[in-house]
Structures are given as C-alpha cells and as structure tokens.
Amino acid sequence: MITIKGAKDGLQVQIDQTADWDAILSALRTQFEHGGSSFFAGARLTLDIGNRRVDEQQLADVLQLMEHYGMRPGSLLTTEGDSRAVARAAGLVTRAASRQNNNTRNEHDAEDGMLLVRTVRSGQVIRYHGNVTLIGDVNPGAEVIAGGSVVVWGRLRGMVHAGALGRAEALICALELRPTQLRIASLIARTPDDGASSVPEVARVQGDHIIVEVWEAYRRTRADT
Amino acid sequence: MARVITVTSGKGGVGKTTTTANLGTALARYGARVALIDADIGLRNLDVVMGLENRIVYDLVDVIEGRARVRQALIKDKRLPEMYLMPAAQTRDKDAVNAEDMIALANEMHTDFDYILIDSPAGIESGFRNAIACANEVLIVTTPEVPSVRDADRVVGLVEASEKGPPRLIINRIKPRLVSRGEMLSVDEVVEILAIEPIGVVPEDEVILSSTNRGEAAVFNAQSIAGRAFDDIARRLRGEEVPFMDMSEQPGVLERWFGGLFRRRAKA
Ligand SMILES: Nc1ncnc2c1ncn2[C@@H]1O[C@H](COP(=O)(O)OP(=O)(O)OP(=O)(O)O)[C@@H](O)[C@H]1O
Ligand SMILES: [Mg+2]
C-alpha cells in the first residue's frame, strides 16, 4: 500500500492510488512506528500520491502524522490538478510526476542497493530504504540509516542503523568496526570502552542482542549452515 | 587576480585569527600584495592581533552599506607596505552582511591584491557561510583534540558541499611530547579522520602569546617555532615544496601523504 524510497534529498513515500485513505494513514503510522526514531525523524519527505485526489482534510491528516514522527514535509508529487492546488494551499511544493507503473512495488525494495564512494562526515546523514555499500569512512558524528544491510569498506566510527524499517536479518560489516553506536531493527548497542580490533567484523542480531564477530568467525558459521 | 583564501574551523579558539595574521604577514614578506579581511563581525580581533586597532576609521560594514569606499576602510600595515587589513565592525551583528556582499567585496578587491585572506568566525552559521562564499580556497584549522576535530569534520563536509574544491588542513598547537606519550591525538590520527590534505602542522609555542599581545606576527621572530611553521605554510601556498618540520616524535604523516603515496605510484 505504501512504498518508501531513499531519494537524493531525503525520503520518498509512494502511496497506493486506489486504497482507502484511512487504511493508508494506518499503514503509514505502522511504518513510521516501525522505523523507530531514526529512519524518519529529521528526514525531508516527498509524498507521491500519483493520480489520487486528496482533499484538505486528508492532506492535513497526513502532514500531521509526518510531523508527529519528526519529518519535514518536503513536496507532493501528483498528476491531479485539484490535489496540487490543495497541497500548494498547505504550503507544499508540488511537482507533476506520473508513475511508471500504477502499482507500488514492495517486497523487493529492501533488496535495492546504493553504492557510495566518499567519507560520511560529522553532521551528515545517509538514509536509504535498501542496502548501502560505502567505500570510505563513517566519521564520528555521522549517521547511516538503511532499511537493509550496511557494508562499510573503511572505518566505521559514527552511528549505523541497519534494518531501520524492521528487518532484524540486516547486517553491518566494516573493515574497522568502532562505532559510537550500532542499531539493527529495534536493538541498540554501543561499543565497549575497551576499544576495538582492526580486523573486519560483522554485526548481526542473535536473539535479542546485537553481536559482533570477526569476519573469519562469521564466515565459518555461514559455511556450517 | 587575487587568490581568495578563507581560514575557518568549526570550533572556536583554535587559531584562525593567529593563522590569518601569520600567513598574511609571511606572504607579504615574500613580496606579495596581501589583504586581510576580518569577517568575524561583532567579535573583531584581527586588528588587535595585527596591532592596528588604533588606526581603524571605517570597517567592513561601512563599506558594504556604502558609507565608505574600500580604499578608505583598508588599513595599511605598520611594517609591510604591501599588506592591508579590512577590519570587522565591532558594534554590529553578523546579520549586517550577507554572502552576496562578501562576493561583491572580493570582486572589487580582486585586481589590487595577490592574496585575500579571510578570517572566518567560528561555527557553521551565517557568518561562516559568508566567509566562505567568496573563497576559492579554504584552509581548515583544528587542534589535535577530539571536539575540535569533530567540528572540523563537519565544516569539511559543508565546504565540500559548497563545491569549492577540497579544503586543506592546518593542525595547530601540537605538543610533540604529549603525542608521544599518547595523551594527545597525533597528526596521523587527525589526518586519518579528516581525510584531507594537510598543508601545515604548527606546534604549541609561547611566542604566539607574546607576539599577539605586542600586535606583531610570530613569523617576524626567527626564534619562534610556530612562526617558522607558519612561514612554511605560506611557502607551500606559493607552490613551493617545503618538507614538513621534524617534530621527531611523530614522523608518520608526511610519509603517508607526500612520501609513501608518490613512491608507490611511481613503482606501478
Ligand atoms: N600555536 C599556538 N601556540 C600557542 N598559543 C596559540 C597557538 N595558536 C593559537 N594560540 C592562542 O590561542 C588563542 C586562540 O587563538 P585565535 O584567536 O587565533 O583563535 P580563533 O580560532 O581565531 O578564535 P575565535 O574562534 O574566537 O575567533 C589565542 O590566545 C592564541 O594566542
Ligand atoms: Mg578569531
């Protein structure tokens, strides 16, 4: 019913064009709740309603929901003239964009991937609905928040949240895992104060803990299964 | 055409004003025509460090608001005839200036100087943005302390986003003895985190204090180790290849940036 995507300047939420509006609102609420604080809070959100027609009240409801979960409403994508007028009246930027296909994709989006070659610096946030591969460092004070797994080919010293939309199978791998904090799905762990090793490591959820093991050990457990 | 170089930092009190004064003075001693602009509106400082406070008639805001022409506001240095200072306003706040004003000012001064050095205020607010708006090069000053490096990293990100080209790094107030005892971040560690090219490493030096109080840059003092480090940076800005000072306790970084890399590439 709804699909969430990482976009260049924030997140994009695509809304089913025919489903009942109340059902959509509750789907959104569930999704925002799932994302916990980090995936959505602070993000700039673009709402794509396709050819739907929304009235003032419907738009106000969704905006209120977004604000409640800490999002900044960015713009509204719609091909529908009345919806555009309503959105403009509410102070949103509107763009006319038609969808490639009428249906929102869903299940496979978590398999989408993004490759970045850069240093993610203090104060910068990378948000993406799928898997993130970063060639470079995540510095202290930086955040990477992904719906899927996060691979850092470099030093991870900032905060990474994998599986931020609820996937507990998500992994976090880094050549040097020395984060201020790790999150997978709804679990949070911080690095023990006795420092970290400088061999590649993998963090994953086991039971209701996040465990970290060196890559070689993780690889052996994989081989067994 | 002048090279417009902004000196900035993120965290306050790490040595931007000291750096601007010393680099400007060193460049002017090599015969360059230098203008220093104090962009720290409301907290002006550079004039004091340069010992020119008592000659101020007009300031930056007077120029921007049309009460004075650039030439009237520029103060000639006491010792170096090719160096001038544009002082900041002391009694105004930073909203008196915007980015377009700074760009227009730099454009007007372009032809009269070889270097325009801009002393930026601390922080990442409008004052900082104004100070980098007209720059074509950015130098980021940090001390080897965790909060200072963290803020420098933030600023590196903002400078990169502004598409000025990669900023270069000055690590100030290094105390070799503390580094060797593991009590201070080493140059290596700082460079590793920030991943930008270092253009200089300046040691802690008491002469900075006394020369600041006298209003005379440390580069005039041949005994000052920090003065020599600033002089080296000025020469690197001019395009000379100057080996990094041997602060014996920490040899690694120069190898990595200037030795190791080249050597390995040459082999391939
Ligand atoms: N290498 C050094 N050795 C000793 N003292 C230094 C050194 N560099 C700077 N200082 C001292 O540190 C203090 C702060 O320096 P300075 O005013 O240049 O920093 P700043 O970054 O311009 O500060 P602000 O953010 O307030 O503008 C001054 O007292 C200065 O004398
Ligand atoms: Mg200063």
PDB file of C-alpha atoms in Angstrom, chain B:
ATOM      1  CA  MET B   1      43.586  38.140  -9.936  1.00  0.00           C
ATOM      2  CA  ALA B   2      43.822  37.509  -6.211  1.00  0.00           C
ATOM      3  CA  ARG B   3      43.584  34.104  -4.644  1.00  0.00           C
ATOM      4  CA  VAL B   4      40.824  34.346  -2.074  1.00  0.00           C
ATOM      5  CA  ILE B   5      41.618  32.045   0.839  1.00  0.00           C
ATOM      6  CA  THR B   6      39.289  31.636   3.803  1.00  0.00           C
ATOM      7  CA  VAL B   7      40.610  30.376   7.137  1.00  0.00           C
ATOM      8  CA  THR B   8      37.901  28.607   9.106  1.00  0.00           C
ATOM      9  CA  SER B   9      37.487  25.918  11.760  1.00  0.00           C
ATOM     10  CA  GLY B  10      34.137  24.927  13.191  1.00  0.00           C
ATOM     11  CA  LYS B  11      35.186  25.069  16.811  1.00  0.00           C
ATOM     12  CA  GLY B  12      36.183  28.438  18.223  1.00  0.00           C
ATOM     13  CA  GLY B  13      39.520  29.445  19.672  1.00  0.00           C
ATOM     14  CA  VAL B  14      41.647  27.001  17.702  1.00  0.00           C
ATOM     15  CA  GLY B  15      43.830  29.591  15.971  1.00  0.00           C
ATOM     16  CA  LYS B  16      42.064  31.002  12.890  1.00  0.00           C
ATOM     17  CA  THR B  17      42.958  34.603  13.641  1.00  0.00           C
ATOM     18  CA  THR B  18      46.524  33.689  14.571  1.00  0.00           C
ATOM     19  CA  THR B  19      46.827  31.731  11.320  1.00  0.00           C
ATOM     20  CA  THR B  20      45.368  34.500   9.158  1.00  0.00           C
ATOM     21  CA  ALA B  21      47.691  37.123  10.659  1.00  0.00           C
ATOM     22  CA  ASN B  22      50.804  34.995  10.328  1.00  0.00           C
ATOM     23  CA  LEU B  23      50.136  33.658   6.838  1.00  0.00           C
ATOM     24  CA  GLY B  24      49.280  37.127   5.577  1.00  0.00           C
ATOM     25  CA  THR B  25      52.418  38.585   7.087  1.00  0.00           C
ATOM     26  CA  ALA B  26      54.607  35.777   5.752  1.00  0.00           C
ATOM     27  CA  LEU B  27      53.160  36.134   2.237  1.00  0.00           C
ATOM     28  CA  ALA B  28      53.657  39.906   2.325  1.00  0.00           C
ATOM     29  CA  ARG B  29      57.261  39.405   3.421  1.00  0.00           C
ATOM     30  CA  TYR B  30      57.764  37.347   0.251  1.00  0.00           C
ATOM     31  CA  GLY B  31      56.634  40.393  -1.680  1.00  0.00           C
ATOM     32  CA  ALA B  32      53.006  39.509  -2.319  1.00  0.00           C
ATOM     33  CA  ARG B  33      50.255  42.123  -2.160  1.00  0.00           C
ATOM     34  CA  VAL B  34      48.039  40.901   0.652  1.00  0.00           C
ATOM     35  CA  ALA B  35      44.667  41.957   2.011  1.00  0.00           C
ATOM     36  CA  LEU B  36      43.312  40.513   5.243  1.00  0.00           C
ATOM     37  CA  ILE B  37      39.564  40.653   5.797  1.00  0.00           C
ATOM     38  CA  ASP B  38      38.188  40.171   9.286  1.00  0.00           C
ATOM     39  CA  ALA B  39      34.819  38.506   8.692  1.00  0.00           C
ATOM     40  CA  ASP B  40      34.165  37.907  12.375  1.00  0.00           C
ATOM     41  CA  ILE B  41      31.586  40.696  12.634  1.00  0.00           C
ATOM     42  CA  GLY B  42      30.859  41.754  16.202  1.00  0.00           C
ATOM     43  CA  LEU B  43      33.917  39.993  17.647  1.00  0.00           C
ATOM     44  CA  ARG B  44      36.636  41.692  15.725  1.00  0.00           C
ATOM     45  CA  ASN B  45      40.075  40.544  16.652  1.00  0.00           C
ATOM     46  CA  LEU B  46      42.382  40.520  13.709  1.00  0.00           C
ATOM     47  CA  ASP B  47      43.101  44.232  14.060  1.00  0.00           C
ATOM     48  CA  VAL B  48      44.283  43.688  17.624  1.00  0.00           C
ATOM     49  CA  VAL B  49      46.479  40.735  16.683  1.00  0.00           C
ATOM     50  CA  MET B  50      47.962  42.860  13.876  1.00  0.00           C
ATOM     51  CA  GLY B  51      48.442  45.797  16.231  1.00  0.00           C
ATOM     52  CA  LEU B  52      46.313  48.064  14.034  1.00  0.00           C
ATOM     53  CA  GLU B  53      43.328  48.670  16.278  1.00  0.00           C
ATOM     54  CA  ASN B  54      44.047  52.321  16.858  1.00  0.00           C
ATOM     55  CA  ARG B  55      44.056  53.118  13.129  1.00  0.00           C
ATOM     56  CA  ILE B  56      40.534  51.982  12.347  1.00  0.00           C
ATOM     57  CA  VAL B  57      38.267  54.631  10.884  1.00  0.00           C
ATOM     58  CA  TYR B  58      35.861  52.632   8.730  1.00  0.00           C
ATOM     59  CA  ASP B  59      35.056  48.945   8.744  1.00  0.00           C
ATOM     60  CA  LEU B  60      33.622  46.163   6.591  1.00  0.00           C
ATOM     61  CA  VAL B  61      30.008  47.049   7.332  1.00  0.00           C
ATOM     62  CA  ASP B  62      30.653  50.704   6.463  1.00  0.00           C
ATOM     63  CA  VAL B  63      31.885  49.557   3.065  1.00  0.00           C
ATOM     64  CA  ILE B  64      29.005  47.163   2.488  1.00  0.00           C
ATOM     65  CA  GLU B  65      26.433  49.734   3.484  1.00  0.00           C
ATOM     66  CA  GLY B  66      28.036  52.355   1.280  1.00  0.00           C
ATOM     67  CA  ARG B  67      29.352  54.770   3.927  1.00  0.00           C
ATOM     68  CA  ALA B  68      32.950  54.211   2.895  1.00  0.00           C
ATOM     69  CA  ARG B  69      34.850  53.076  -0.145  1.00  0.00           C
ATOM     70  CA  VAL B  70      37.081  50.002   0.004  1.00  0.00           C
ATOM     71  CA  ARG B  71      40.225  52.144  -0.151  1.00  0.00           C
ATOM     72  CA  GLN B  72      39.106  54.262   2.780  1.00  0.00           C
ATOM     73  CA  ALA B  73      38.480  51.281   5.001  1.00  0.00           C
ATOM     74  CA  LEU B  74      41.668  49.363   4.220  1.00  0.00           C
ATOM     75  CA  ILE B  75      44.365  49.961   6.841  1.00  0.00           C
ATOM     76  CA  LYS B  76      47.970  49.783   5.783  1.00  0.00           C
ATOM     77  CA  ASP B  77      50.195  47.553   7.916  1.00  0.00           C
ATOM     78  CA  LYS B  78      52.765  49.140  10.223  1.00  0.00           C
ATOM     79  CA  ARG B  79      55.736  47.364   8.737  1.00  0.00           C
ATOM     80  CA  LEU B  80      54.801  45.840   5.419  1.00  0.00           C
ATOM     81  CA  PRO B  81      53.700  48.402   2.817  1.00  0.00           C
ATOM     82  CA  GLU B  82      52.029  45.766   0.622  1.00  0.00           C
ATOM     83  CA  MET B  83      49.717  44.438   3.338  1.00  0.00           C
ATOM     84  CA  TYR B  84      46.309  45.853   4.233  1.00  0.00           C
ATOM     85  CA  LEU B  85      43.587  44.986   6.713  1.00  0.00           C
ATOM     86  CA  MET B  86      39.834  45.339   6.295  1.00  0.00           C
ATOM     87  CA  PRO B  87      38.570  45.370   9.890  1.00  0.00           C
ATOM     88  CA  ALA B  88      35.274  43.889  11.015  1.00  0.00           C
ATOM     89  CA  ALA B  89      32.606  46.043  12.639  1.00  0.00           C
ATOM     90  CA  GLN B  90      32.682  45.789  16.386  1.00  0.00           C
ATOM     91  CA  THR B  91      29.261  47.156  17.150  1.00  0.00           C
ATOM     92  CA  ARG B  92      27.127  45.385  14.598  1.00  0.00           C
ATOM     93  CA  ASP B  93      25.939  41.825  14.483  1.00  0.00           C
ATOM     94  CA  LYS B  94      26.686  39.396  11.695  1.00  0.00           C
ATOM     95  CA  ASP B  95      23.320  39.892  10.001  1.00  0.00           C
ATOM     96  CA  ALA B  96      24.646  43.182   8.676  1.00  0.00           C
ATOM     97  CA  VAL B  97      26.485  41.199   5.989  1.00  0.00           C
ATOM     98  CA  ASN B  98      25.369  38.520   3.564  1.00  0.00           C
ATOM     99  CA  ALA B  99      27.061  36.198   1.088  1.00  0.00           C
ATOM    100  CA  GLU B 100      26.451  38.442  -1.930  1.00  0.00           C
ATOM    101  CA  ASP B 101      28.055  41.360  -0.080  1.00  0.00           C
ATOM    102  CA  MET B 102      31.185  39.327   0.523  1.00  0.00           C
ATOM    103  CA  ILE B 103      31.340  38.178  -3.086  1.00  0.00           C
ATOM    104  CA  ALA B 104      30.934  41.749  -4.307  1.00  0.00           C
ATOM    105  CA  LEU B 105      33.646  42.948  -1.935  1.00  0.00           C
ATOM    106  CA  ALA B 106      36.105  40.272  -3.041  1.00  0.00           C
ATOM    107  CA  ASN B 107      35.347  41.062  -6.681  1.00  0.00           C
ATOM    108  CA  GLU B 108      36.086  44.710  -6.113  1.00  0.00           C
ATOM    109  CA  MET B 109      39.413  43.900  -4.429  1.00  0.00           C
ATOM    110  CA  HIS B 110      40.469  41.165  -6.849  1.00  0.00           C
ATOM    111  CA  THR B 111      42.743  43.184  -9.088  1.00  0.00           C
ATOM    112  CA  ASP B 112      44.629  45.058  -6.386  1.00  0.00           C
ATOM    113  CA  PHE B 113      45.976  42.047  -4.494  1.00  0.00           C
ATOM    114  CA  ASP B 114      47.674  38.699  -4.966  1.00  0.00           C
ATOM    115  CA  TYR B 115      46.127  37.182  -1.866  1.00  0.00           C
ATOM    116  CA  ILE B 116      42.957  37.991   0.009  1.00  0.00           C
ATOM    117  CA  LEU B 117      42.868  36.103   3.308  1.00  0.00           C
ATOM    118  CA  ILE B 118      39.573  35.946   5.165  1.00  0.00           C
ATOM    119  CA  ASP B 119      39.417  35.286   8.895  1.00  0.00           C
ATOM    120  CA  SER B 120      36.162  33.400   9.458  1.00  0.00           C
ATOM    121  CA  PRO B 121      34.106  33.354  12.626  1.00  0.00           C
ATOM    122  CA  ALA B 122      33.736  30.023  14.420  1.00  0.00           C
ATOM    123  CA  GLY B 123      30.635  27.926  13.916  1.00  0.00           C
ATOM    124  CA  ILE B 124      28.613  26.849  10.905  1.00  0.00           C
ATOM    125  CA  GLU B 125      26.093  29.682  10.866  1.00  0.00           C
ATOM    126  CA  SER B 126      25.670  32.603   8.514  1.00  0.00           C
ATOM    127  CA  GLY B 127      28.979  34.210   9.488  1.00  0.00           C
ATOM    128  CA  PHE B 128      30.858  31.115   8.404  1.00  0.00           C
ATOM    129  CA  ARG B 129      28.810  30.845   5.216  1.00  0.00           C
ATOM    130  CA  ASN B 130      29.522  34.458   4.342  1.00  0.00           C
ATOM    131  CA  ALA B 131      33.211  33.939   4.955  1.00  0.00           C
ATOM    132  CA  ILE B 132      33.459  31.018   2.547  1.00  0.00           C
ATOM    133  CA  ALA B 133      31.046  32.433  -0.038  1.00  0.00           C
ATOM    134  CA  CYS B 134      33.734  34.347  -1.885  1.00  0.00           C
ATOM    135  CA  ALA B 135      36.628  31.947  -1.284  1.00  0.00           C
ATOM    136  CA  ASN B 136      38.314  29.954  -3.971  1.00  0.00           C
ATOM    137  CA  GLU B 137      40.417  28.066  -1.428  1.00  0.00           C
ATOM    138  CA  VAL B 138      39.633  27.055   2.127  1.00  0.00           C
ATOM    139  CA  LEU B 139      42.026  26.266   4.966  1.00  0.00           C
ATOM    140  CA  ILE B 140      40.604  24.467   7.978  1.00  0.00           C
ATOM    141  CA  VAL B 141      42.329  24.886  11.314  1.00  0.00           C
ATOM    142  CA  THR B 142      41.989  22.304  14.048  1.00  0.00           C
ATOM    143  CA  THR B 143      43.771  21.475  17.252  1.00  0.00           C
ATOM    144  CA  PRO B 144      44.554  17.816  17.942  1.00  0.00           C
ATOM    145  CA  GLU B 145      41.577  17.447  20.280  1.00  0.00           C
ATOM    146  CA  VAL B 146      38.527  15.297  19.703  1.00  0.00           C
ATOM    147  CA  PRO B 147      35.840  18.042  19.789  1.00  0.00           C
ATOM    148  CA  SER B 148      37.875  20.307  17.552  1.00  0.00           C
ATOM    149  CA  VAL B 149      38.447  17.524  15.006  1.00  0.00           C
ATOM    150  CA  ARG B 150      34.764  16.606  15.109  1.00  0.00           C
ATOM    151  CA  ASP B 151      33.742  20.184  14.318  1.00  0.00           C
ATOM    152  CA  ALA B 152      36.411  20.451  11.626  1.00  0.00           C
ATOM    153  CA  ASP B 153      34.931  17.332  10.025  1.00  0.00           C
ATOM    154  CA  ARG B 154      31.516  18.968   9.968  1.00  0.00           C
ATOM    155  CA  VAL B 155      32.996  22.008   8.284  1.00  0.00           C
ATOM    156  CA  VAL B 156      34.895  19.892   5.743  1.00  0.00           C
ATOM    157  CA  GLY B 157      31.538  18.364   4.795  1.00  0.00           C
ATOM    158  CA  LEU B 158      29.959  21.789   4.357  1.00  0.00           C
ATOM    159  CA  VAL B 159      32.880  23.108   2.337  1.00  0.00           C
ATOM    160  CA  GLU B 160      32.793  20.040   0.103  1.00  0.00           C
ATOM    161  CA  ALA B 161      29.071  20.564  -0.440  1.00  0.00           C
ATOM    162  CA  SER B 162      29.734  24.160  -1.490  1.00  0.00           C
ATOM    163  CA  GLU B 163      31.940  22.889  -4.309  1.00  0.00           C
ATOM    164  CA  LYS B 164      34.989  24.957  -3.523  1.00  0.00           C
ATOM    165  CA  GLY B 165      37.323  22.061  -4.100  1.00  0.00           C
ATOM    166  CA  PRO B 166      38.826  20.143  -1.232  1.00  0.00           C
ATOM    167  CA  PRO B 167      39.862  22.266   1.742  1.00  0.00           C
ATOM    168  CA  ARG B 168      43.348  21.863   3.192  1.00  0.00           C
ATOM    169  CA  LEU B 169      44.182  21.254   6.809  1.00  0.00           C
ATOM    170  CA  ILE B 170      46.283  23.068   9.393  1.00  0.00           C
ATOM    171  CA  ILE B 171      46.807  21.277  12.683  1.00  0.00           C
ATOM    172  CA  ASN B 172      47.641  23.861  15.324  1.00  0.00           C
ATOM    173  CA  ARG B 173      49.001  23.626  18.872  1.00  0.00           C
ATOM    174  CA  ILE B 174      50.625  20.223  18.548  1.00  0.00           C
ATOM    175  CA  LYS B 175      52.619  19.270  21.621  1.00  0.00           C
ATOM    176  CA  PRO B 176      55.010  16.551  20.492  1.00  0.00           C
ATOM    177  CA  ARG B 177      55.743  15.358  23.994  1.00  0.00           C
ATOM    178  CA  LEU B 178      52.069  14.753  24.783  1.00  0.00           C
ATOM    179  CA  VAL B 179      51.606  12.979  21.472  1.00  0.00           C
ATOM    180  CA  SER B 180      54.495  10.622  22.116  1.00  0.00           C
ATOM    181  CA  ARG B 181      53.024   9.785  25.497  1.00  0.00           C
ATOM    182  CA  GLY B 182      49.719   9.000  23.785  1.00  0.00           C
ATOM    183  CA  GLU B 183      47.930  11.817  25.606  1.00  0.00           C
ATOM    184  CA  MET B 184      47.113  13.822  22.514  1.00  0.00           C
ATOM    185  CA  LEU B 185      45.837  12.844  19.084  1.00  0.00           C
ATOM    186  CA  SER B 186      48.742  12.551  16.694  1.00  0.00           C
ATOM    187  CA  VAL B 187      48.911  14.327  13.362  1.00  0.00           C
ATOM    188  CA  ASP B 188      48.376  10.927  11.778  1.00  0.00           C
ATOM    189  CA  GLU B 189      45.178  10.288  13.638  1.00  0.00           C
ATOM    190  CA  VAL B 190      43.754  13.701  12.799  1.00  0.00           C
ATOM    191  CA  VAL B 191      44.585  13.379   9.118  1.00  0.00           C
ATOM    192  CA  GLU B 192      43.147   9.871   9.062  1.00  0.00           C
ATOM    193  CA  ILE B 193      39.785  11.080  10.300  1.00  0.00           C
ATOM    194  CA  LEU B 194      39.516  14.215   8.212  1.00  0.00           C
ATOM    195  CA  ALA B 195      40.950  12.665   5.055  1.00  0.00           C
ATOM    196  CA  ILE B 196      42.015  15.988   3.551  1.00  0.00           C
ATOM    197  CA  GLU B 197      45.482  17.138   2.621  1.00  0.00           C
ATOM    198  CA  PRO B 198      47.444  18.741   5.461  1.00  0.00           C
ATOM    199  CA  ILE B 199      49.212  21.943   4.453  1.00  0.00           C
ATOM    200  CA  GLY B 200      50.869  22.507   7.796  1.00  0.00           C
ATOM    201  CA  VAL B 201      51.416  21.449  11.358  1.00  0.00           C
ATOM    202  CA  VAL B 202      52.019  24.211  13.888  1.00  0.00           C
ATOM    203  CA  PRO B 203      53.455  23.435  17.316  1.00  0.00           C
ATOM    204  CA  GLU B 204      52.366  24.984  20.572  1.00  0.00           C
ATOM    205  CA  ASP B 205      54.599  27.997  21.136  1.00  0.00           C
ATOM    206  CA  GLU B 206      54.627  30.634  23.858  1.00  0.00           C
ATOM    207  CA  VAL B 207      55.893  33.216  21.395  1.00  0.00           C
ATOM    208  CA  ILE B 208      52.382  33.244  19.881  1.00  0.00           C
ATOM    209  CA  LEU B 209      51.064  34.671  23.120  1.00  0.00           C
ATOM    210  CA  SER B 210      53.680  37.391  23.489  1.00  0.00           C
ATOM    211  CA  SER B 211      53.592  38.366  19.836  1.00  0.00           C
ATOM    212  CA  THR B 212      49.799  38.513  19.891  1.00  0.00           C
ATOM    213  CA  ASN B 213      49.955  40.856  22.848  1.00  0.00           C
ATOM    214  CA  ARG B 214      52.513  43.062  21.085  1.00  0.00           C
ATOM    215  CA  GLY B 215      50.491  43.069  17.868  1.00  0.00           C
ATOM    216  CA  GLU B 216      53.324  41.652  15.819  1.00  0.00           C
ATOM    217  CA  ALA B 217      53.095  38.364  13.951  1.00  0.00           C
ATOM    218  CA  ALA B 218      55.269  35.482  15.130  1.00  0.00           C
ATOM    219  CA  VAL B 219      56.707  34.992  11.644  1.00  0.00           C
ATOM    220  CA  PHE B 220      58.899  38.063  12.293  1.00  0.00           C
ATOM    221  CA  ASN B 221      60.563  36.162  15.117  1.00  0.00           C
ATOM    222  CA  ALA B 222      63.173  33.766  13.799  1.00  0.00           C
ATOM    223  CA  GLN B 223      63.309  32.046  17.177  1.00  0.00           C
ATOM    224  CA  SER B 224      59.628  31.147  17.081  1.00  0.00           C
ATOM    225  CA  ILE B 225      58.995  27.553  16.070  1.00  0.00           C
ATOM    226  CA  ALA B 226      55.318  28.314  15.346  1.00  0.00           C
ATOM    227  CA  GLY B 227      56.423  31.323  13.314  1.00  0.00           C
ATOM    228  CA  ARG B 228      58.623  29.075  11.212  1.00  0.00           C
ATOM    229  CA  ALA B 229      55.769  26.607  10.749  1.00  0.00           C
ATOM    230  CA  PHE B 230      53.507  29.427   9.508  1.00  0.00           C
ATOM    231  CA  ASP B 231      56.252  30.633   7.189  1.00  0.00           C
ATOM    232  CA  ASP B 232      56.476  27.105   5.748  1.00  0.00           C
ATOM    233  CA  ILE B 233      52.719  27.077   5.146  1.00  0.00           C
ATOM    234  CA  ALA B 234      52.960  30.409   3.326  1.00  0.00           C
ATOM    235  CA  ARG B 235      55.649  28.968   1.062  1.00  0.00           C
ATOM    236  CA  ARG B 236      53.518  25.896   0.375  1.00  0.00           C
ATOM    237  CA  LEU B 237      50.638  28.216  -0.549  1.00  0.00           C
ATOM    238  CA  ARG B 238      53.006  29.885  -3.012  1.00  0.00           C
ATOM    239  CA  GLY B 239      53.594  26.492  -4.571  1.00  0.00           C
ATOM    240  CA  GLU B 240      56.988  25.677  -3.089  1.00  0.00           C
ATOM    241  CA  GLU B 241      57.665  22.176  -1.909  1.00  0.00           C
ATOM    242  CA  VAL B 242      58.676  22.557   1.697  1.00  0.00           C
ATOM    243  CA  PRO B 243      59.361  19.459   3.775  1.00  0.00           C
ATOM    244  CA  PHE B 244      57.328  19.214   6.935  1.00  0.00           C
ATOM    245  CA  MET B 245      59.109  20.250  10.088  1.00  0.00           C
ATOM    246  CA  ASP B 246      60.658  17.425  12.036  1.00  0.00           C
ATOM    247  CA  MET B 247      58.776  17.185  15.281  1.00  0.00           C
ATOM    248  CA  SER B 248      60.661  13.963  15.865  1.00  0.00           C
ATOM    249  CA  GLU B 249      58.018  12.247  17.924  1.00  0.00           C
ATOM    250  CA  GLN B 250      55.603  11.910  15.040  1.00  0.00           C
ATOM    251  CA  PRO B 251      57.112  11.028  11.690  1.00  0.00           C
ATOM    252  CA  GLY B 252      54.278   9.069  10.049  1.00  0.00           C
ATOM    253  CA  VAL B 253      52.002  11.531   8.339  1.00  0.00           C
ATOM    254  CA  LEU B 254      54.307  13.096   5.818  1.00  0.00           C
ATOM    255  CA  GLU B 255      55.398   9.710   4.670  1.00  0.00           C
ATOM    256  CA  ARG B 256      51.837   8.825   4.041  1.00  0.00           C
ATOM    257  CA  TRP B 257      50.740  11.935   2.237  1.00  0.00           C
ATOM    258  CA  PHE B 258      53.840  13.047   0.472  1.00  0.00           C
ATOM    259  CA  GLY B 259      56.267  10.177   0.521  1.00  0.00           C
ATOM    260  CA  GLY B 260      54.553   6.832   0.565  1.00  0.00           C
ATOM    261  CA  LEU B 261      51.855   7.666  -1.905  1.00  0.00           C
ATOM    262  CA  PHE B 262      54.137   9.035  -4.562  1.00  0.00           C
ATOM    263  CA  ARG B 263      56.688   6.325  -4.163  1.00  0.00           C
ATOM    264  CA  ARG B 264      54.112   3.614  -4.503  1.00  0.00           C
ATOM    265  CA  ARG B 265      52.545   5.205  -7.537  1.00  0.00           C
ATOM    266  CA  ALA B 266      55.880   5.644  -9.225  1.00  0.00           C
ATOM    267  CA  LYS B 267      56.540   1.935  -8.880  1.00  0.00           C
ATOM    268  CA  ALA B 268      53.293   0.908 -10.552  1.00  0.00           C
TER     269      ALA B 268
END
